[in-house]
Amino acid sequence: MRLHRLDVTAFGPFGGSQGVDFDDLSAAGLFLLHGPTGAGKTSVLDAVCYALYGSVPGARQSGQGMTLRSDHADGRTRTEVRLELTVAGRRLEVTRQPPWERPKLRGKGTTVDKAQTWLREYDAGAGTWKDLSRSHQEIGEEITQLLGMSREQFCQVVLLPQGDFARFLRADAEARGKLLGRLFDTRRFAEVEKRLAERRRTTEARVREGDATLLADAHRMQQAAGDTMEAPELAPGEPGLAEAVLTAAAVARSTARELLAIADCRLVAAESAQRAAERDLADARELDRLQRRFAEADERAARLAERADAHRAAQKRMERARKAEAVAPALELRDAADAEHRRAAASEASARALLPQDLADAGAAGLAAAARRAAEELGGLDSARRAEQRLAELVEERTRLDRQERADEDVLHEAETWLADWEATRTGLQAGVDSAQEAATLAEQLAVQRDPAQRRLNAARQRDQYAADTEETQRHALASAEHAVAARAHWLDLKEQRLNGIAAELAEGLTEGAPCAVCGATEHPAPARRVAGHVDREAEERALAAYQDADERRADAERRLGTVREALAAATAEAGDAPTARLAEEAEELERRYARARASASGLHAAQEELRRAEQEREQRIAAQQQAAVRAASRVGNRERLESERTALEEELTRARGNSDSVAARAAQLERRVTRLTEAADTARVTEDTAQRLKDADARLADAAFRAGFDTPRDAAAALLDDVAHRELQRRLDAWDLEEAAVRAVLTEADTAAAAQQPPAGLAAAEHTAAVAGRRLRDASSARDAAARRCAELDRLSAHAATSVRRLAPLREEHGRVARLASLTAGTSADNERRMRLESYVLAARLEQVAAAATARLQRMSSGRYTLVHSDDRTGRGRSGLGLHVVDAWTGRERDTATLSGGETFFASLALALGLADVVTDEAGGVRLDTLFIDEGFGSLDDQTLDEVLDVLDSLRERDRSVGIVSHVADLRRRIHAQLEVVKGRSGSVLRQRGTG
């Protein structure tokens, strides 16, 4: 990586735009970055880091975002950092702008612009720059991938902070481990230690969980076995637990099988006794059943003998009923004919009761002829009915014409009355429209005047406020200026006092044999001494800082005064010299007039709508007048036509009605006569037919009764049985026959008769014996089932325990292996002789590489005297650490780097930093670091050592590197010609560059 150019604007102490040409500075291979304290030397390095990674190094990371902005920058200038560099053979340009709080373009106040980032690449073939990305994330990933280093690694190997490496030389193993861990990213090895420890805890927990399951199985087996098993008294994780559980399970299973065999023998004996008792009980039950069966049959035979006479009478009654069934059809026909004849006679009598007296005795034929004559007369009334209906329609139509005439007269009268007042109505409505229109015009004129009046009033109020603010700001500015003058005078006084006593301050750093920084002498016979009230450098710098702070407050007060005066002038130009109270009264009066005009104008639309509705109503009333006149003319002809047709219809109806009130009444009278005559004729014919059928049915009934053996039809009817009586009598006869057959069958059974001859059966004694045998069998069966369940449960639990033991075997083996690895990587294992953690072991290897790379330069800077070596000596809690020793060739002894002197510590830390840069570079994939920066520490070197150090740094050019030294040592300005000077001033710092030319 080689830097070409850096441009900064409004960044850190740089209020304007400043640029650095690294190509010119790097031409000599070695250049100096110098300037007074607080000028901004470190800010140049911050800008390089910010351009690449978007953040600044180390503890200065709090200075992100808008706090990176220079306090000296103009409010319209945005902070920007642009870096041009070559990395991995590609020439890139990175531009970054942090968030910026700027004044709003319109109105007052501020707004925040988002951060911006650009990445461009130079196309050598085309000779132009091409854009690659504007994404913060993409650009960050691209830069990190090309450099192969994180921000922490870059700040450690490119911006070499000597103070950090001096502390590294004196630090303990833990502090060194933290720094090396960040640079070489050994977190993965620490993660391995952590994962192994977690794996050990996990496998140990799983083993304990498996052992707990085994113990639970053992307790369940103990519960199943009762007092025949003892559970092992071991805790989960203790050795031998699995074997103890399996041994106890085997003993319990053997005992349970023995108890099962005993229970089987007892069950067989109980089953045999129970079967014998059941056979005896079955024999007793069968004998008792047969004896009771014979006794019940004998009782049933006696009851049958008692009911023999009633059975024979029922048989005779059934025989007469069967003979009468042959006469039943004739009886049913005769009854049906008689009932039909009576119904017909009743209907005829009812119909004849409604006939006139002259037709009461007429026959069926005479009644039918009278009905035909009445129907003929009824048919002649159809025309008269239509005429009567038409006459009613004419009356209704005449009534409708009268209603229309009265309605039209009302319409004409109302229209004439309303139209008579039209002109006055229209004039009044038009006046309302004109008045509202004038108010609307006035409101528009006043609306144009409102905004200027209000703006002038607001400007007058601001003018008054700014006038008051101007006096206060002017007093504050005057006080700030007086305070700044006093602070400057105080600073100049302290500076003069310090210069007067500077000899004593320089003398404090003199040592015998060391050259004086002023005269170069090595002898100091009469060094100056501090006097009372001596002003040191810190007091002068505090006075200077106080003066700068007061001067900044003065400048701020003057800027605020100028801002307030500008605002006062603008407000005065807008408002003029008119008093604010008068402007407020004018604005209020204008608002009142405007409100009144708006209120009057708001009725314009309603007035226009009311006028439009009145004009529409006038047109509607005129049209109604015309239509009513037309309808009156047409009604005259209709009345004449209706009157002529009514006269003709009334004459026709007078002839058709006769003595009735209407044709409808006459027609209804004839319809009733026809209906009654027709009904009477029909019933007379039906009565004659039913009388003949009744006579025929009587003859057939007498013949059927004689053939069935009955003297009269009445005797045959008495012998008949209905369905219910017949079914009941047949049921009684069948029940008798069945009972007689059943009793005879039981009494003739051989085994039943033989059982009746034996003594009574002993059923109760046999049942008692069987019940005792059953209880004994159930007890034996329960005992055998309990023993079988115990064996099965023990077998199941033993199998489960054996499976758990087999499953836990590889887990126990894994736990042992993981535990050994975890102890080994954690440094607690006996096999780890040096008790080094895995991460410490890896860091120790890296430290050996760094020490070897640093020794090559340290020997040259120390003229071959010192060598850096890594040490594995145990430190702290007896573990091997990251020891770093220095071997002194003059004494041949090895000692800790913490014992080095100030100058020795400088070039040892410089050598260590350069060596670390080489190792990290190789670790990052061999990315070349062609530009390095070394920060401070040169003031502690004597001339000879300084020459040797510069020779080592100058030798870096052999690898085509350029080194920038950040220092304010005056001697370096004479030795290094290429320089970048940071000059600070009241308006911010500026950069001055001097190259090899």
XYZ file of C-alpha atoms in Angstrom, residues 119-123 128-133:
11
model
C -14.814 5.133 -4.260
C -13.157 5.658 -7.648
C -10.458 3.749 -9.565
C -7.986 5.147 -12.077
C -8.123 3.514 -15.531
C -9.738 8.659 -16.527
C -11.303 7.895 -13.166
C -14.327 5.602 -13.028
C -16.845 5.364 -10.200
C -17.001 2.041 -8.314
C -19.452 2.551 -5.464
